[in-house]
Coordinates of C-alpha atoms in Angstrom, one line a residue:
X25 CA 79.4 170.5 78.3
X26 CA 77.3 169.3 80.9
X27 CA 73.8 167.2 81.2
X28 CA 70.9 168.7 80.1
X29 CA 69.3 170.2 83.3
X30 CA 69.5 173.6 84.6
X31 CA 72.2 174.4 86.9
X32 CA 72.0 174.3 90.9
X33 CA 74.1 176.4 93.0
X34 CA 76.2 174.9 95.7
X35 CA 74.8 175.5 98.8
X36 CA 75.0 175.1 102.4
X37 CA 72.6 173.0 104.1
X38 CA 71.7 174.0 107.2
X39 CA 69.3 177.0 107.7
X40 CA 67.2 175.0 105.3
X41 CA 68.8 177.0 102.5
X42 CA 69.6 173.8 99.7
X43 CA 68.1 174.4 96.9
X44 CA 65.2 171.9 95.4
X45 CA 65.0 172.8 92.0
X46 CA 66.7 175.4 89.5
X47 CA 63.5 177.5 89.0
X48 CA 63.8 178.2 92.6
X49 CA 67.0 179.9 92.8
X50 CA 68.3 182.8 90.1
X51 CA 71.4 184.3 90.3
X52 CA 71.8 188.0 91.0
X53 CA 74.5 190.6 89.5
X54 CA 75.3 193.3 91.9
X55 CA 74.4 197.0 91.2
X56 CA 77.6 198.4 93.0
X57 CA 80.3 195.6 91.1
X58 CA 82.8 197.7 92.8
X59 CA 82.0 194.9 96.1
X60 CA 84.1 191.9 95.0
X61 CA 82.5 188.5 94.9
X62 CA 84.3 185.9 97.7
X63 CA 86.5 183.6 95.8
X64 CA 86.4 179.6 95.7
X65 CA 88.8 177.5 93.6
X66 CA 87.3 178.2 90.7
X67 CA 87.6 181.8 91.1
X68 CA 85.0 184.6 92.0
X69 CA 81.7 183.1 93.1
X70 CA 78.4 184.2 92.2
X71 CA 75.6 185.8 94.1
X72 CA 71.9 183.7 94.0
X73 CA 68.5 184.2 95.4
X74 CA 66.0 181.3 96.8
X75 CA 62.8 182.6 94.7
X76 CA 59.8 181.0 96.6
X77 CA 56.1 181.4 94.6
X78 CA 57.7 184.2 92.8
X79 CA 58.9 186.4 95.5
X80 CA 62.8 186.3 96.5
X81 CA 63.8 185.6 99.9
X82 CA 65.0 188.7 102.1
X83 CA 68.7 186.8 102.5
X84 CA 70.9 185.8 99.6
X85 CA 74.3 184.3 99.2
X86 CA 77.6 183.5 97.6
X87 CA 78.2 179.9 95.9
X88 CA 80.6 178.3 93.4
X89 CA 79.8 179.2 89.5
X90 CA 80.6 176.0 88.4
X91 CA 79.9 173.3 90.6
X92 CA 76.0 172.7 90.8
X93 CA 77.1 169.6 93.5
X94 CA 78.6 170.6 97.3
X95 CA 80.9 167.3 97.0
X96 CA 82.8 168.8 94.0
X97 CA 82.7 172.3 95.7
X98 CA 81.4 173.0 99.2
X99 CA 81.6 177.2 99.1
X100 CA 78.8 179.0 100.5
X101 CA 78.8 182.2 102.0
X102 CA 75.9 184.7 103.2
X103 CA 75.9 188.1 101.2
X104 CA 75.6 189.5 104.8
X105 CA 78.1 187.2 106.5
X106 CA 81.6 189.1 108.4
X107 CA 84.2 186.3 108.5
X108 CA 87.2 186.5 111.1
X109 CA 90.9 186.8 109.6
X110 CA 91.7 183.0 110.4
X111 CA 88.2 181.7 108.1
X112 CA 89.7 183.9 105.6
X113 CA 93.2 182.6 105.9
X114 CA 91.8 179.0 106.4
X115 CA 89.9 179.9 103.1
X116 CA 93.0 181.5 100.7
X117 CA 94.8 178.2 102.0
X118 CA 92.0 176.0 100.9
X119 CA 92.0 177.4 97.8
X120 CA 95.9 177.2 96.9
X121 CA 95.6 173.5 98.1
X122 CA 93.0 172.7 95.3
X123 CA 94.8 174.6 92.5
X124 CA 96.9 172.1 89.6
X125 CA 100.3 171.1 91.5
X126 CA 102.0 172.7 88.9
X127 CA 101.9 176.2 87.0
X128 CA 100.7 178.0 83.6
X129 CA 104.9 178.0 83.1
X130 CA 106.2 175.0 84.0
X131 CA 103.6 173.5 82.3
X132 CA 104.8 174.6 79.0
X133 CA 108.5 174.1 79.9
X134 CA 107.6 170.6 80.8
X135 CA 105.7 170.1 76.9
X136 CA 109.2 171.7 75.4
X137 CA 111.0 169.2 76.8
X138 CA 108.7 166.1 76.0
X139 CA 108.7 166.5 72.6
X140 CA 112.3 166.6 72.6
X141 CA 112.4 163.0 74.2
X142 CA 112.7 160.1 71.6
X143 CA 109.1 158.3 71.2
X144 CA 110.3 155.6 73.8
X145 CA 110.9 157.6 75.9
X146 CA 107.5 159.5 75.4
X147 CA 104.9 157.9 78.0
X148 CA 101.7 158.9 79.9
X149 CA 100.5 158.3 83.0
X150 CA 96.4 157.4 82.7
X151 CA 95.8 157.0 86.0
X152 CA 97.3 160.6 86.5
X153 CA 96.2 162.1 83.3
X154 CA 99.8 163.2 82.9
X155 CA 102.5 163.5 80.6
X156 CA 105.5 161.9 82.1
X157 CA 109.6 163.0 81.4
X158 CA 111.9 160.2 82.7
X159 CA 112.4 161.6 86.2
X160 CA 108.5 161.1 87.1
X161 CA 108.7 157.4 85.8
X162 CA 109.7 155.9 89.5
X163 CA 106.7 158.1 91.0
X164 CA 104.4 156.2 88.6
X165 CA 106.0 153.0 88.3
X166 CA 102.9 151.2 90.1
X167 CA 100.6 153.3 87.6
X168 CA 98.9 152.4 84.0
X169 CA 101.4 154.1 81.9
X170 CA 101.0 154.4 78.1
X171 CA 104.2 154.6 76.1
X172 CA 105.3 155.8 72.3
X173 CA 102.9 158.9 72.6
X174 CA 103.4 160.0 68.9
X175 CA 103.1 163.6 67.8
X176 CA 99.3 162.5 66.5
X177 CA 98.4 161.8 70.0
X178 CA 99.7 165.2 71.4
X179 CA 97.6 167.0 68.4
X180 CA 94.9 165.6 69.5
X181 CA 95.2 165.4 73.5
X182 CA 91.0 165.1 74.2
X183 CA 91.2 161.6 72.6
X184 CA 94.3 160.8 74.9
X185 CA 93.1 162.4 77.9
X186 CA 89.9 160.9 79.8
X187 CA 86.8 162.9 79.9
X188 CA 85.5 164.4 83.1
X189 CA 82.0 162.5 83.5
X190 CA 80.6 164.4 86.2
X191 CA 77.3 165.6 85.4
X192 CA 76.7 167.8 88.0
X193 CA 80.0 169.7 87.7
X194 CA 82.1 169.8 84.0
X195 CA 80.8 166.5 82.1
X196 CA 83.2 166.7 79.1
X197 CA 81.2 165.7 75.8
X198 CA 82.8 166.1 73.0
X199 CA 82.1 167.2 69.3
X200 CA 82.1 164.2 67.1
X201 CA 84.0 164.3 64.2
X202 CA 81.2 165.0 61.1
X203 CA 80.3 168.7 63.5
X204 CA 84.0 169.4 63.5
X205 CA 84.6 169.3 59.9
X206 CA 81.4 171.0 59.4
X207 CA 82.4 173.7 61.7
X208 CA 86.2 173.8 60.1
X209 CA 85.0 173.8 56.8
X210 CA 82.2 176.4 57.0
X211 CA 85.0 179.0 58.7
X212 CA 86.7 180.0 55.1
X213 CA 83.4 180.6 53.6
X214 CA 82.3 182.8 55.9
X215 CA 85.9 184.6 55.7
X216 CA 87.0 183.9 58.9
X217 CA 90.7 183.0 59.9
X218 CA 90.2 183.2 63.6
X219 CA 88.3 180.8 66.1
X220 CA 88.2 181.8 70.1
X221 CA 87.5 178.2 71.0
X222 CA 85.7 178.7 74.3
X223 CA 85.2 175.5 76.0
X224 CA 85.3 173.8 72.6
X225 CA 88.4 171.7 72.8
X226 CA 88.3 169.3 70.4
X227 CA 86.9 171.9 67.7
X228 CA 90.7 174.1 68.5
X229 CA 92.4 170.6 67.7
X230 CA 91.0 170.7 64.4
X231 CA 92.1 173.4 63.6
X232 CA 95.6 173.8 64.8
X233 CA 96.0 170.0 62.7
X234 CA 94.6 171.3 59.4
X235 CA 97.0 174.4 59.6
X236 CA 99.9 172.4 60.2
X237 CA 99.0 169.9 57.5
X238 CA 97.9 172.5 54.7
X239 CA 100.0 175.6 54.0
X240 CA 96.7 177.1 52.2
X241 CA 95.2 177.2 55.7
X242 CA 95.6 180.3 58.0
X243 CA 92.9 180.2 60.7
X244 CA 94.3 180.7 64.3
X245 CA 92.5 179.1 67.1
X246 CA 92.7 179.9 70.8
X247 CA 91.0 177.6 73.5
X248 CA 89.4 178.9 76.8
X249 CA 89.0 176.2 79.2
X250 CA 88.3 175.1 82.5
X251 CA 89.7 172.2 82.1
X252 CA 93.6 172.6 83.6
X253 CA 94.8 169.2 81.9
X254 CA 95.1 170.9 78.9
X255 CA 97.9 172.7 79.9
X256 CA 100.1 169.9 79.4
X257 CA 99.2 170.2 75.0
X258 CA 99.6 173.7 74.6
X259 CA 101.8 176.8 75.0
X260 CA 100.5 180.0 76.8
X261 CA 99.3 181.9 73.8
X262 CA 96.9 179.1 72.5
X263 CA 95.1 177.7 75.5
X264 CA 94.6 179.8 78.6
X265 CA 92.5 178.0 81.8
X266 CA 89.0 179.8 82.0
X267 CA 85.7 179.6 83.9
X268 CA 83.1 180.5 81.5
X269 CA 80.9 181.3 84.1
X270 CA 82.0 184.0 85.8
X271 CA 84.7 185.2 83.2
X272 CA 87.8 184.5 85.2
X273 CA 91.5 183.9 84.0
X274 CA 92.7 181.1 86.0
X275 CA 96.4 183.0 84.9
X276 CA 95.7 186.4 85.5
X277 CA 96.1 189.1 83.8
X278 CA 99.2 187.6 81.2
X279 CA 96.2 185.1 80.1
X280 CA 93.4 187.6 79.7
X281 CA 96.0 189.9 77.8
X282 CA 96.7 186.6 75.5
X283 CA 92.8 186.7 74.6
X284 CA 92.7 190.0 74.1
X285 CA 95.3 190.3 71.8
X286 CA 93.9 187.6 69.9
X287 CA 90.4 188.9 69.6
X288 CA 92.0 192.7 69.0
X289 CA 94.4 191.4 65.6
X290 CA 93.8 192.9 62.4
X291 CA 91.8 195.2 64.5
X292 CA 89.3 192.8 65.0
X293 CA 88.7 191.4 61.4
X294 CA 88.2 187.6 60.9
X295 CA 87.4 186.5 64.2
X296 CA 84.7 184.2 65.4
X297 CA 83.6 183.0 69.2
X298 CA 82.5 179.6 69.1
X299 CA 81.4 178.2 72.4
X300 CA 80.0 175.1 73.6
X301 CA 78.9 175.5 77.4
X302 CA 77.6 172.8 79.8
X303 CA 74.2 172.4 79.2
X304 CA 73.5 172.3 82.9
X305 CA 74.6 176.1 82.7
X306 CA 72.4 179.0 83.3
X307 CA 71.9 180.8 80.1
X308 CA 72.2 184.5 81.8
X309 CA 75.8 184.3 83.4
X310 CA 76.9 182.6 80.2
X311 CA 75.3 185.6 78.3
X312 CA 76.8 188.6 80.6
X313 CA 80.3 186.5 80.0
X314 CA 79.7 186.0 76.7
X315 CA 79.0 190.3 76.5
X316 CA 82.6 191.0 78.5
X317 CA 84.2 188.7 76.2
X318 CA 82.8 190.9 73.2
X319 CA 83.4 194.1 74.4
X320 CA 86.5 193.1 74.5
X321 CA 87.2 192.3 71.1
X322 CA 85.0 196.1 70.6
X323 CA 88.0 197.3 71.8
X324 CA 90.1 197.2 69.5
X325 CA 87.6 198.6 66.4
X326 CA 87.4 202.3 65.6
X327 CA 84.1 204.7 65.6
X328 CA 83.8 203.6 62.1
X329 CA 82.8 199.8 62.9
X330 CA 80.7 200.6 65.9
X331 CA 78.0 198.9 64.7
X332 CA 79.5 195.3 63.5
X333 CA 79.2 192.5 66.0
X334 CA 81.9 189.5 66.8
X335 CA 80.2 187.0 65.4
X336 CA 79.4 184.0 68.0
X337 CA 78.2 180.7 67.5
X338 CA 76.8 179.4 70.5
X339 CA 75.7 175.6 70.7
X340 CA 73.1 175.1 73.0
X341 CA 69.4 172.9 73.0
X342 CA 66.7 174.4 71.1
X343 CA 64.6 174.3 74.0
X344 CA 66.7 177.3 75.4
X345 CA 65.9 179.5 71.9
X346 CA 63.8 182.1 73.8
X347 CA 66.5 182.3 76.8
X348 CA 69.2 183.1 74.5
X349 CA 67.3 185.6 72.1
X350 CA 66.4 187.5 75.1
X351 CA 70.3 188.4 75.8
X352 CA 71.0 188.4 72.1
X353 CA 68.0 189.4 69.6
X354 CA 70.1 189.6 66.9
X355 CA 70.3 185.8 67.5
X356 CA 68.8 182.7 65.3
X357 CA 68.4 179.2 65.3
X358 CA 70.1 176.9 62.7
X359 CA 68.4 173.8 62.0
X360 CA 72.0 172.0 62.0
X361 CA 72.0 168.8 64.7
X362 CA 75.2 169.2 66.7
X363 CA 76.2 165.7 67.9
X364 CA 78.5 164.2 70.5
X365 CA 80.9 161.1 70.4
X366 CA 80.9 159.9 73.9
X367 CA 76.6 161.0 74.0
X368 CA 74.4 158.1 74.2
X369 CA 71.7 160.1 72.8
X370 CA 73.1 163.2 70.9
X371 CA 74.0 161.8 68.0
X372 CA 73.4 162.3 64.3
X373 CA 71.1 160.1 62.3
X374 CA 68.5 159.4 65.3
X375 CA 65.0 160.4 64.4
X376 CA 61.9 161.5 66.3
X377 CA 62.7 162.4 69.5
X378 CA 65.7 160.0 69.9
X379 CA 67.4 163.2 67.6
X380 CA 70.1 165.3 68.8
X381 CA 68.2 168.6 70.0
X382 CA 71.7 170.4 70.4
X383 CA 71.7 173.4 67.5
X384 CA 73.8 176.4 67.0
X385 CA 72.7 179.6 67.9
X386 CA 74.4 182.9 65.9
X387 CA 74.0 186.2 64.7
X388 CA 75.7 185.7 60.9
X389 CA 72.8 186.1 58.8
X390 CA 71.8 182.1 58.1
X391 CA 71.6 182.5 54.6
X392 CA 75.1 182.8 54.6
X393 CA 75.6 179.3 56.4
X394 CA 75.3 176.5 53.9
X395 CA 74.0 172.7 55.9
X396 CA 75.6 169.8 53.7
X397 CA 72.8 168.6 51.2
X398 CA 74.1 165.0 52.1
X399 CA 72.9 164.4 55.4
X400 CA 69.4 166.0 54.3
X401 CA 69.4 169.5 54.8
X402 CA 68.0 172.1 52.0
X403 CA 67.7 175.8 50.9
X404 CA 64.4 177.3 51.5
X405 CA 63.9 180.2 49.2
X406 CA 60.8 181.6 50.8
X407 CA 63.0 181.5 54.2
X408 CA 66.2 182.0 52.9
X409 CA 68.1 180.1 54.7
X410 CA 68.8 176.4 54.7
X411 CA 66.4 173.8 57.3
X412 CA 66.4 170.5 58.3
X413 CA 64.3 168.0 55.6
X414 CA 61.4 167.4 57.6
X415 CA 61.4 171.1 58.4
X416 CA 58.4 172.4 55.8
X417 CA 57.3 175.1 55.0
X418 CA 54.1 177.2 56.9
X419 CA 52.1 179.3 54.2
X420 CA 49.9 180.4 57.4
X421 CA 53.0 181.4 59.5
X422 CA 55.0 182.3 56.4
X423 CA 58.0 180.1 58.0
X424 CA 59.7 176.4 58.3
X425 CA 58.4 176.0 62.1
X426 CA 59.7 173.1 63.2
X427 CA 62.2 173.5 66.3
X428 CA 63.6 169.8 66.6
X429 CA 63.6 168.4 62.9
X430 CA 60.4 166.7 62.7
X431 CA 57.3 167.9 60.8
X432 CA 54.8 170.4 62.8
X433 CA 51.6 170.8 62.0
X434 CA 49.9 174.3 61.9
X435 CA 46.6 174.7 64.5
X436 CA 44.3 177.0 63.3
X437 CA 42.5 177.6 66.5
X438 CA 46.1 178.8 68.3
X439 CA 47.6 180.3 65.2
X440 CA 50.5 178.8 64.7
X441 CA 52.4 175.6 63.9
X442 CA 52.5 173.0 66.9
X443 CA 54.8 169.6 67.7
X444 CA 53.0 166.5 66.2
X445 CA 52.2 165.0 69.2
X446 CA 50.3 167.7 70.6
X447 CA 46.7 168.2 69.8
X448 CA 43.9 171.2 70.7
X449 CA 42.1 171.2 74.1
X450 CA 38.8 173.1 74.3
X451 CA 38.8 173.4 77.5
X452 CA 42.9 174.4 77.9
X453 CA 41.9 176.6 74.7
X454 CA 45.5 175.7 73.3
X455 CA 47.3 172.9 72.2
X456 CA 49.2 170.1 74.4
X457 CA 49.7 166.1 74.8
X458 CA 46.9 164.5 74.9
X459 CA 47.5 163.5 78.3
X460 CA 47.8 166.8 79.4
X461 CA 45.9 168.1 83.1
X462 CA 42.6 169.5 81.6
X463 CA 41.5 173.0 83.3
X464 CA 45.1 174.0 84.1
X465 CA 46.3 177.8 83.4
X466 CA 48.3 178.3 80.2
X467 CA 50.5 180.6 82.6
X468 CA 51.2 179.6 86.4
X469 CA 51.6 176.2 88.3
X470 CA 49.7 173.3 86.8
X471 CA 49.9 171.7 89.9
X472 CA 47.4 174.2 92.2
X473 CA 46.4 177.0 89.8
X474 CA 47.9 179.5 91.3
X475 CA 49.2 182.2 88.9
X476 CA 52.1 184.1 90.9
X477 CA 54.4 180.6 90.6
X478 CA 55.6 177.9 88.5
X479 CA 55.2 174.2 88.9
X480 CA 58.7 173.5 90.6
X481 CA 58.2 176.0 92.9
X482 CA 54.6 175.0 93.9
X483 CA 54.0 174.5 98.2
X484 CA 52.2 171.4 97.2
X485 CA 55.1 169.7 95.7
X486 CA 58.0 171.2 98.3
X487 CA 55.1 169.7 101.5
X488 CA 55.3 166.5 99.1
X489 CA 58.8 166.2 99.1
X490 CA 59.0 166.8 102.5
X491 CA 56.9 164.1 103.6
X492 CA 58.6 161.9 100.8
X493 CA 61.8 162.5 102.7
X494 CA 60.0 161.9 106.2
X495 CA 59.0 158.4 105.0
X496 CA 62.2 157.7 103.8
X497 CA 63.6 158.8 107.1
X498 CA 61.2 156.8 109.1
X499 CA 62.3 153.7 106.8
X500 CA 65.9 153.8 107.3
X501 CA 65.2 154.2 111.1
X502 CA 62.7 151.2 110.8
X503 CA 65.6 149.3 108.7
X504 CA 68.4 150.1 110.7
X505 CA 66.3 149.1 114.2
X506 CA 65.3 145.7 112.6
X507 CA 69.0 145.2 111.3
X508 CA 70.0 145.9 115.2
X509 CA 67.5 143.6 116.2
X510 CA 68.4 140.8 114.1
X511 CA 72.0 141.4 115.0
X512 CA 71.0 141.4 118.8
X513 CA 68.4 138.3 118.0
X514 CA 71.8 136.4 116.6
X515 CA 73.6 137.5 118.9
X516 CA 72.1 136.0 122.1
X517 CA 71.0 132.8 119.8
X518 CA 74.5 132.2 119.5
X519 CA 75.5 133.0 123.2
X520 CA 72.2 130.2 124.1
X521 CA 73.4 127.6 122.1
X522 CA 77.6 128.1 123.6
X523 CA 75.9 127.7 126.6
X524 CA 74.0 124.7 126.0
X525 CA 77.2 123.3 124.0
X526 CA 79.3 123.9 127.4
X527 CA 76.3 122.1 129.2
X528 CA 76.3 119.2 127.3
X529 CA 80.0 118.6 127.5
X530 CA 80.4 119.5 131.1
X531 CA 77.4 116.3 131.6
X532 CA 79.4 113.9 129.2
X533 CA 82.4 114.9 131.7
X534 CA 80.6 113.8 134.6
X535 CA 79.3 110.9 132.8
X536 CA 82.9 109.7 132.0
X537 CA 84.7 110.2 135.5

């Protein structure tokens, strides 16, 4: 998953065409999808939109779907734009160059004959993230090498392996252990034996240990990932490489025919989707990838089950509830925390707002899913389903309210149940901090007032950014001309006092003859 902001587009610079915040780009799915998308290295691109005060500019364009930075992934192409056959060439042979230097295949032939090697023999590269088989060992001789990697450590290759800490492109954080047992241990309840791990990798490592290690256990896991390091772990029918974001097979069509065969066993009885996308993702090309991935698994049920859904478990914020419920109303909330080993801040036991606000979003009825009494969580019978302990009860809004496990308080005046801090304007006429801008529309910018746009996108912040970036400018110029100066200054101080130096001796010659 990635950090917590929404996700920026790659885009090109000139033309004035980068983008200054999320809310003023959207992405746009093409009426006519028989027009392929241009394709980056991570696979078909994805058409956007600059949206400025609410109305879309006349020219939109192509730009990587997972890369929000143009260091990590420089694409950008004009919906309009006709490129000659040598940019096109020049392109296909940029895009082989930045593919993993080895294939899906050898990949796993490599894995076959690692474990075969004795565990002195077994070593790995960190530097290179890489498995090594004695004939790399020269190339990497110079190289932090691990040796004696034990069968433990190739179970459980996200703890050998280094995460990916680049926010603005595929920041790798990863489940801690007390939401993996969870997770692992609520699927036999529910009477699930399958798990289509999509970008969830430590979660499929869970699994795939407790079914080697108990013979009672028969859930199946299959990991989607973007992440091609993983290919070194796992053969081709339990990982395949795969961009969440724009539902491409890295493999081609033997990968997606491994996922669909998964989803479609036992004609599609058993199976789960449990995802875990970067949080720096827009929520609508996760949810029309999320809908291809379960039509998919439709195909295989008969007329009968028509009306069933794959049930999904999506772990997102809480703050992105009404974005998800608008793809998916069958959706809810659970009030379980989701936390993060390598998080500073998403972990369990915070409180107040240091809290985790990750949750799981599903559409298995919650009174199904039972939240371990130990770490606090209860059954509420009026609700029926189980909430956080702070979470109470609402006899006015006939619910447990609170979104992000602390206590809300119910405001008469607005109606419903409101976070603690906030407090009732009379002159907003609904609740808000209490240092809040007085006077400033419920709806629209609370920057100008103007109703047709939001705050991000308002003209008074993009002319205050610009002059922000003038003034910056003019600094660096004013900087770099007194740096030149100084080094100029030096400069002829140093030539002056040669000269005098040459002076002096040249008198103390004449002096001496």
């Amino acid at each position: 998953m990635a950090a917590p902001r929404e996700w920026l587009g790659a885009v090109e610079e000139e033309g004035n065409s980068g983008l200054q915040g999320s809310s003023g780009v959207e992405v746009v799915f093409p009426s006519d999808p028989a027009t392929p998308a241009p394709v980056c290295p991570h696979g078909p691109t994805l058409l956007f939109v600059k949206v400025n005060q609410g109305k879309e500019e006349s020219r939109r364009f192509y730009a990587c779907s997972a890369c929000r930075d143009r260091k990590d992934c420089n694409f950008f192409q004009w919906e309009d734009e006709k490129l000659s056959e040598a940019r096109l060439a020049a392109r296909e042979a940029h895009n082989r160059r930045c593919q993993p230097p080895l294939s899906r295949t050898q990949c796993a032939e490599r894995y076959l004959k690692f474990i075969e090697l004795p565990l002195a023999e077994r070593r790995f590269c960190q530097r290179c993230q890489q498995l090594l088989l004695p004939d790399d060992w020269e190339k990497h001789r110079e190289h932090w090498v691990v040796g004696n990697i034990s069968a433990g450590q190739l179970g459980r290759p996200s703890q050998l392996l280094r995460p990916l800490e680049n926010k603005k492109t595929n920041a790798q954080y990863l489940f801690a252990e007390r939401t993996c047992h969870f997770l692992v241990d609520l699927l036999p309840a529910l009477g699930l034996t399958r798990v289509l791990c999509v970008g969830t990798p430590r979660l499929h490592e869970l699994i795939r240990l407790k079914a080697s290690g108990d013979e009672k256990s028969n859930i199946k896991s299959l990991l989607l990932d973007i992440d091609f390091r993983y290919s070194q772990f796992y053969m081709e029918d339990s990982f395949c490489r795969y961009n969440m974001f724009n539902h491409h097979f890295f493999d081609g069509k033997a990968a997606l025919e491994v996922c669909r065969t998964f989803l479609q066993e036992d004609k599609g009885e058993g199976v789960i989707m449990v995802t875990d996308p970067p949080f720096g993702g827009l929520v609508e090309p996760l949810a029309v990838t999320f809908k291809k991935l379960i039509a998919m698994w439709k195909e295989g049920q008969s007329q009968d089950s028509s009306h069933k859904e794959l049930p999904v478990f999506w772990i997102f914020p809480y703050f992105f509830e009404s974005r998800i419920r608008q793809f998916f109303p069958s959706f809810c909330m659970l009030d379980y925390q989701v936390d993060y080993d390598n998080h500073a801040l998403y972990k369990h036991g915070k409180t107040g707002r240091k809290q985790s606000p990750v949750r799981i979003f599903t559409n298995i009825p919650p009174s199904k899913i039972i939240l371990p009494s130990e770490e606090g969580y209860r059954f509420c019978p009026l609700c029926q389903r189980y909430v956080s302990l702070e979470n109470q009860h609402c006899e006015h809004c006939n619910s447990c309210t609170s979104k992000d496990g602390r206590k809300w308080n119910h405001c008469f005046l607005c109606k419903k149940c409101v976070k603690p801090s906030w407090i009732h304007c009379s002159l907003c006429g609904h609740c808000a901090l209490p240092d809040h801008s007085c006077g400033a529309p419920k709806d629209g910018c609370f920057i100008c007032g103007e109703l047709d746009h939001k705050r991000s996108t308002c003209p008074q912040i993009t002319a205050s950014k610009k002059v922000i970036r003038a003034v910056r400018k003019q600094k660096q110029r004013k900087s770099k001309k007194t740096k030149m100066e100084t080094v100029k200054e030096q400069s002829m101080n140093h030539t002056s006092v040669t000269r005098k130096k040459k002076r002096r001796e040249r008198a103390h010659q004449y002096l001496c003859s």
